[in-house]
Coordinates of C-alpha atoms in Angstrom, one line a residue:
D22 CA 159.6 177.9 21.2
T23 CA 162.5 179.9 22.0
L24 CA 165.9 178.6 23.3
W25 CA 165.1 179.3 26.7
D26 CA 161.6 177.4 26.7
L27 CA 163.7 174.6 25.2
A28 CA 166.4 174.6 27.7
I29 CA 163.5 175.0 30.8
A30 CA 161.6 172.6 29.4
E31 CA 164.4 169.8 29.4
V32 CA 165.4 170.8 32.8
E33 CA 161.7 169.9 33.9
K34 CA 161.9 166.8 32.3
R35 CA 165.3 166.1 34.0
T36 CA 164.2 166.9 37.5
N37 CA 160.6 165.5 37.6
P38 CA 159.8 161.8 37.4
D39 CA 158.6 160.2 34.7
D40 CA 154.7 160.9 33.9
D41 CA 153.7 156.8 34.5
D42 CA 154.3 157.9 38.5
D43 CA 152.6 160.5 40.4
D44 CA 153.2 164.0 39.2
V45 CA 155.8 165.8 41.6
K46 CA 156.0 169.9 41.3
P47 CA 159.1 171.2 42.1
G48 CA 159.9 171.7 45.9
E49 CA 157.6 168.6 46.8
V50 CA 159.3 165.7 48.5
W51 CA 158.8 162.4 46.2
E52 CA 157.8 159.5 48.6
K53 CA 157.8 155.8 47.6
S54 CA 157.5 152.4 49.5
I55 CA 159.1 149.4 48.0
L56 CA 158.7 145.8 49.4
F57 CA 161.1 143.0 48.5
M58 CA 160.4 139.4 48.8
G59 CA 161.8 136.1 47.5
N60 CA 163.7 132.9 47.9
K61 CA 165.0 132.9 51.7
T62 CA 168.9 133.5 51.0
G63 CA 168.0 134.5 48.1
G64 CA 170.2 137.8 48.4
K65 CA 167.3 140.2 48.9
T66 CA 169.5 142.2 51.9
T67 CA 172.2 142.2 49.7
I68 CA 170.7 143.7 46.6
L69 CA 169.1 146.4 48.8
L70 CA 172.1 147.3 50.9
R71 CA 173.7 147.9 47.5
C72 CA 170.9 150.0 46.2
L73 CA 171.1 152.2 49.4
E74 CA 175.2 152.3 49.4
R75 CA 175.7 150.3 52.4
E76 CA 178.6 148.7 52.8
E77 CA 177.3 146.5 55.2
S78 CA 177.5 143.2 55.8
P79 CA 173.9 141.6 55.3
K80 CA 172.4 139.7 58.1
P81 CA 169.9 137.3 58.1
T82 CA 166.0 138.7 57.5
L83 CA 163.9 138.5 60.5
A84 CA 160.2 138.4 59.4
L85 CA 159.3 141.8 58.3
E86 CA 162.4 144.5 58.2
Y87 CA 162.3 148.3 57.3
T88 CA 164.6 150.7 56.3
F89 CA 164.9 154.1 54.1
G90 CA 166.9 155.7 51.6
R91 CA 166.8 159.3 50.8
R92 CA 168.2 161.2 47.7
A93 CA 167.6 165.0 46.5
R94 CA 166.8 165.4 42.4
R95 CA 168.8 168.5 42.5
H96 CA 171.1 171.1 44.4
N97 CA 169.3 172.6 47.1
A98 CA 165.9 170.4 46.9
P99 CA 164.2 168.4 49.6
K100 CA 165.5 165.1 49.5
D101 CA 162.9 162.4 48.5
V102 CA 162.0 159.5 50.9
A103 CA 162.1 155.9 49.5
H104 CA 160.8 153.6 52.4
F105 CA 161.9 149.6 51.9
W106 CA 160.4 146.9 53.5
E107 CA 162.2 143.4 53.3
L108 CA 160.0 140.1 54.0
G109 CA 162.3 137.2 55.4
G110 CA 161.6 133.8 55.6
G111 CA 161.1 133.1 51.7
T112 CA 156.8 131.9 51.9
S113 CA 156.5 131.1 55.3
L114 CA 155.6 134.8 56.4
V115 CA 153.9 136.0 53.5
E116 CA 150.4 136.8 55.5
L117 CA 152.9 139.8 56.8
I118 CA 152.6 141.8 53.2
R119 CA 149.6 143.1 54.3
I120 CA 151.4 145.5 57.1
P121 CA 153.3 147.7 54.5
I122 CA 150.4 147.6 51.6
T123 CA 148.0 149.9 52.9
S124 CA 145.3 151.9 51.0
H125 CA 147.2 154.8 51.8
N126 CA 150.5 154.1 50.0
I127 CA 149.0 151.7 47.7
R128 CA 149.4 154.4 44.8
S129 CA 153.2 154.7 45.5
F130 CA 153.9 151.3 46.4
A131 CA 155.8 148.4 44.2
V132 CA 157.3 145.1 44.6
V133 CA 160.7 143.8 43.9
L134 CA 160.7 139.8 43.4
V135 CA 164.1 138.3 44.1
L136 CA 164.0 134.9 42.9
D137 CA 167.2 132.3 43.3
L138 CA 168.3 131.1 39.9
S139 CA 170.3 128.5 41.5
R140 CA 167.2 126.9 42.9
P141 CA 165.3 126.4 39.7
N142 CA 163.1 123.6 41.4
E143 CA 161.9 126.3 43.6
L144 CA 161.5 129.1 41.5
W145 CA 158.0 128.5 40.5
T146 CA 156.6 127.8 43.7
T147 CA 158.1 130.7 45.2
M148 CA 156.9 133.3 42.8
E149 CA 153.7 132.0 42.4
S150 CA 152.6 131.9 46.2
L151 CA 154.4 135.4 46.9
L152 CA 152.6 137.4 44.1
Q153 CA 149.2 135.4 44.4
V154 CA 149.3 136.7 47.9
T155 CA 150.2 140.3 47.2
R156 CA 147.9 140.4 44.2
S157 CA 144.7 139.3 45.9
H158 CA 145.7 141.6 49.1
V159 CA 146.5 144.6 46.5
N160 CA 142.9 144.0 44.4
K161 CA 141.1 143.8 48.2
I162 CA 142.4 147.7 48.6
L163 CA 141.4 148.2 45.1
T164 CA 137.8 147.2 45.9
K165 CA 137.6 149.1 48.8
L166 CA 138.9 152.2 47.0
E167 CA 136.6 152.1 44.2
K168 CA 133.9 153.0 46.9
T169 CA 135.6 155.0 49.1
N170 CA 137.9 157.2 46.8
P171 CA 137.2 155.9 42.5
E172 CA 139.4 158.3 40.7
V173 CA 142.5 156.9 42.6
A174 CA 141.4 153.4 42.1
A175 CA 141.0 154.1 38.3
E176 CA 144.1 155.7 38.0
I177 CA 145.7 152.8 39.3
K178 CA 144.2 150.5 37.4
Q179 CA 144.9 152.5 34.2
R180 CA 148.4 152.5 35.2
M181 CA 148.8 149.0 35.1
W182 CA 148.6 149.2 31.4
N183 CA 151.0 152.3 30.9
H184 CA 153.9 150.1 29.4
L185 CA 151.9 148.7 26.8
Q186 CA 149.8 150.7 24.1
R187 CA 146.3 149.4 22.8
D188 CA 147.8 148.4 19.7
H189 CA 150.3 146.1 20.8
P190 CA 149.9 142.5 19.5
D191 CA 150.3 141.1 23.4
Y192 CA 147.7 143.5 24.7
A193 CA 145.1 140.9 25.3
L194 CA 147.4 137.9 26.1
V195 CA 148.8 139.7 29.4
D196 CA 147.6 140.6 32.6
P197 CA 149.7 143.2 34.5
F198 CA 150.1 143.1 37.8
P199 CA 148.1 145.7 39.8
I200 CA 151.4 147.4 41.2
P201 CA 154.8 147.9 39.8
L202 CA 156.6 145.0 39.8
V203 CA 160.4 144.2 39.0
I204 CA 161.8 140.7 39.2
I205 CA 165.2 139.9 39.7
G206 CA 167.0 136.6 38.9
S207 CA 169.7 136.6 41.6
K208 CA 172.9 134.3 41.9
Y209 CA 173.5 134.5 37.9
D210 CA 177.1 133.3 38.8
I211 CA 175.9 129.9 39.7
F212 CA 173.4 130.0 37.3
H213 CA 176.0 130.5 34.4
E214 CA 177.1 127.1 35.1
F215 CA 173.9 125.3 34.5
D216 CA 173.7 123.4 31.1
S217 CA 173.0 125.6 28.3
E218 CA 169.3 124.0 27.5
M219 CA 168.8 124.5 31.4
R220 CA 169.5 128.1 31.3
K221 CA 167.6 128.9 28.1
I222 CA 164.3 127.2 29.8
I223 CA 164.8 129.3 32.8
S224 CA 165.4 132.4 30.6
K225 CA 162.5 132.4 28.4
T226 CA 159.9 131.2 31.3
L227 CA 161.1 134.3 33.3
R228 CA 160.8 136.4 30.1
F229 CA 157.6 135.2 29.7
V230 CA 156.4 135.9 33.2
S231 CA 157.6 139.2 33.4
H232 CA 156.3 140.2 30.1
Y233 CA 152.8 138.7 31.6
Y234 CA 152.7 140.6 34.3
G235 CA 154.1 144.0 32.9
A236 CA 157.4 143.5 35.2
S237 CA 160.8 144.5 34.4
L238 CA 163.4 141.8 34.4
V239 CA 167.1 141.8 35.5
F240 CA 169.6 139.0 36.3
T241 CA 172.4 139.7 38.9
S242 CA 174.8 138.4 41.0
K243 CA 177.4 139.7 43.3
S244 CA 179.3 141.1 40.3
E245 CA 179.4 145.1 40.8
A246 CA 178.1 145.9 37.1
L247 CA 175.2 143.4 37.1
L248 CA 174.3 144.9 40.6
L249 CA 174.3 148.6 38.9
K250 CA 171.7 147.3 36.5
A251 CA 169.5 146.3 39.2
R252 CA 169.9 149.2 41.0
A253 CA 169.1 151.3 38.0
L254 CA 165.5 149.8 38.1
I255 CA 165.2 150.0 41.6
N256 CA 165.9 153.6 41.7
H257 CA 163.3 154.3 39.0
L258 CA 160.7 153.0 41.4
A259 CA 162.1 154.7 44.4
F260 CA 163.1 157.8 43.3
G261 CA 161.9 158.5 39.8
Y262 CA 165.3 158.0 38.1
D263 CA 165.5 157.8 33.9
K264 CA 164.7 154.4 33.3
S265 CA 167.3 152.9 31.2
K266 CA 166.6 151.9 27.6
S267 CA 168.9 149.2 27.0
V268 CA 167.9 145.4 26.7
S269 CA 169.3 142.4 26.8
V270 CA 167.9 139.2 25.7
D271 CA 170.4 136.4 24.8
P272 CA 170.1 133.8 27.1
S273 CA 174.0 133.1 27.2
K274 CA 174.2 136.5 28.9
P275 CA 172.4 138.2 32.1
L276 CA 169.2 139.5 30.8
F277 CA 168.0 142.9 31.6
I278 CA 164.2 143.7 29.9
P279 CA 162.5 146.9 31.1
A280 CA 159.0 147.0 31.5
G281 CA 157.0 146.6 28.1
L282 CA 160.2 146.1 25.9
D283 CA 159.8 142.7 25.5
S284 CA 157.0 140.6 23.1
M285 CA 155.7 137.3 23.0
S286 CA 156.8 137.1 19.2
H287 CA 160.5 137.6 20.6
I288 CA 159.9 135.0 23.6
G289 CA 158.9 132.3 21.6
P290 CA 156.3 129.2 22.4
P291 CA 156.8 127.4 25.6
P292 CA 160.1 125.6 25.4
A293 CA 158.3 121.8 24.8
S294 CA 157.7 119.7 22.1
D295 CA 155.1 120.6 19.8
S296 CA 153.2 116.8 20.9
D297 CA 154.0 117.4 24.2
L298 CA 152.1 120.8 24.3
G299 CA 149.2 119.3 22.4
K300 CA 148.5 117.0 25.5
M301 CA 148.9 119.8 28.2
R302 CA 145.6 121.5 29.1
A303 CA 145.5 124.7 30.4
N304 CA 143.4 127.5 30.7
T305 CA 145.4 130.6 30.6
P306 CA 149.1 130.9 28.8
L307 CA 150.8 131.7 32.4
E308 CA 149.1 127.9 33.2
L309 CA 150.6 126.1 30.3
W310 CA 154.3 127.7 31.1
K311 CA 153.9 126.6 34.6
K312 CA 153.6 123.1 33.0
V313 CA 156.2 123.0 30.5
F314 CA 158.4 124.9 33.2
E315 CA 157.6 122.1 35.8
K316 CA 158.0 119.1 33.7
T317 CA 161.7 120.1 33.5
F318 CA 162.1 121.3 37.0
P319 CA 159.5 119.6 39.4
P320 CA 158.5 121.4 42.2
K321 CA 160.5 120.5 45.1
S322 CA 158.8 119.7 48.2
F323 CA 160.8 122.2 50.9
C324 CA 159.5 124.3 53.8
D325 CA 160.7 127.8 54.3
L326 CA 160.6 127.1 58.1
Q327 CA 163.0 124.7 58.4
D328 CA 166.2 124.9 59.8
T329 CA 165.0 128.8 60.7
K330 CA 167.1 129.7 64.0
D331 CA 165.2 131.0 67.0
P332 CA 166.0 134.5 67.1
A333 CA 166.1 134.5 71.0
Q334 CA 169.1 132.6 70.3
D335 CA 170.6 134.8 67.9
S336 CA 173.3 136.7 69.1
Q337 CA 172.8 139.9 67.4
Y338 CA 169.8 140.4 69.7
A339 CA 171.2 139.4 72.9
E340 CA 170.3 141.4 75.5
Y341 CA 171.6 140.2 79.5
E342 CA 168.7 141.1 81.6
V343 CA 165.9 140.0 79.5
D344 CA 168.1 136.8 78.2
V345 CA 168.7 135.9 82.2
M346 CA 164.9 136.6 83.0
R347 CA 163.9 134.6 79.9
A348 CA 166.2 131.8 80.8
Q349 CA 164.4 131.5 84.8
K350 CA 161.2 131.8 83.0
N351 CA 161.9 128.8 80.9
Q352 CA 163.3 126.8 84.0
E353 CA 159.7 127.5 85.6
L354 CA 158.0 126.6 82.8
E355 CA 160.0 123.2 82.7
Q356 CA 159.0 122.7 86.5
Y357 CA 155.4 123.4 85.8
K358 CA 155.3 120.9 83.0
R359 CA 157.1 118.1 85.3
N360 CA 154.3 118.6 88.1
A361 CA 151.3 119.0 86.3
S362 CA 152.4 115.5 84.5
K363 CA 152.9 114.3 88.1
S364 CA 149.5 115.7 89.4
W365 CA 147.5 113.6 85.7
K366 CA 149.6 110.5 86.4
E367 CA 148.2 110.4 90.0
M368 CA 144.9 111.5 89.9
D369 CA 141.8 108.4 89.9
F370 CA 139.6 108.3 87.3
D371 CA 135.6 106.8 88.2
S372 CA 135.6 103.7 85.6
D373 CA 131.9 104.0 85.6

């Protein structure tokens, strides 16, 4: 190759997305979709706004919200588009994931799971519930695609394994998520104040879960430096930016592990004594880690719907004429209930 050939190849490498995603030719628009989900009040909106470089103050997410971002890969090039969906309500509205994830965009879809590190007793339940429903929905789409468009279905299934080579020692031990997944541990500033042993258990568990699902893992907080790391992973999914090759696995520091750069041997066994492990019955490695984790952090009984405010009473959605009409209809409804109650009480029922 001549020097010019090498220069052209380098420019194409920088301006085109990675090979593990859809090939985008020069001049074409890159279009991706990303769903943010996770703990209620876990910081999803804050992270999303930082990724889009917006200075807005985050507001509570109502059900399922949509926004988008645009970026140009190079000067005078068409701007690529990323569609961002955010699921509110924690696990209470998980069925809404069927709206953004469809057979039309499954090829270019990714998920960002935000877990609140400051609430470890809710961590596994939230993660399991959201990922199970999402995976089930994606698998249904893939099953249909196998009949209508088998080539696309095969491509998506093959891509699940792109982060792990067949000769990798963990190849038979993992179960990659069917679409790209990033797990973000939020509120690291609070988590950092936890007892060192608690931090170690949470960190090791999330490392295992991320590696098991073929996901990237990053811990973040309101710190600009940590938000930038999370933003780098999300920008890779959304706009095809280069993936970072740096890795941080020290449990005393914020974790940062891109997909495929961890291993079971480095993570180590579940954080429990040999005698405790011997007593636990599990069918999969994931089930074993769940039992060990929940022994230290028993699942907290909680309801994502509790303390949920009525959107109709939220000042940010105020609309005078509509609110006046609603108040009038509420009064009519209450009057109807009172009249109906009286009529039922006055009715004579035959005792025969």
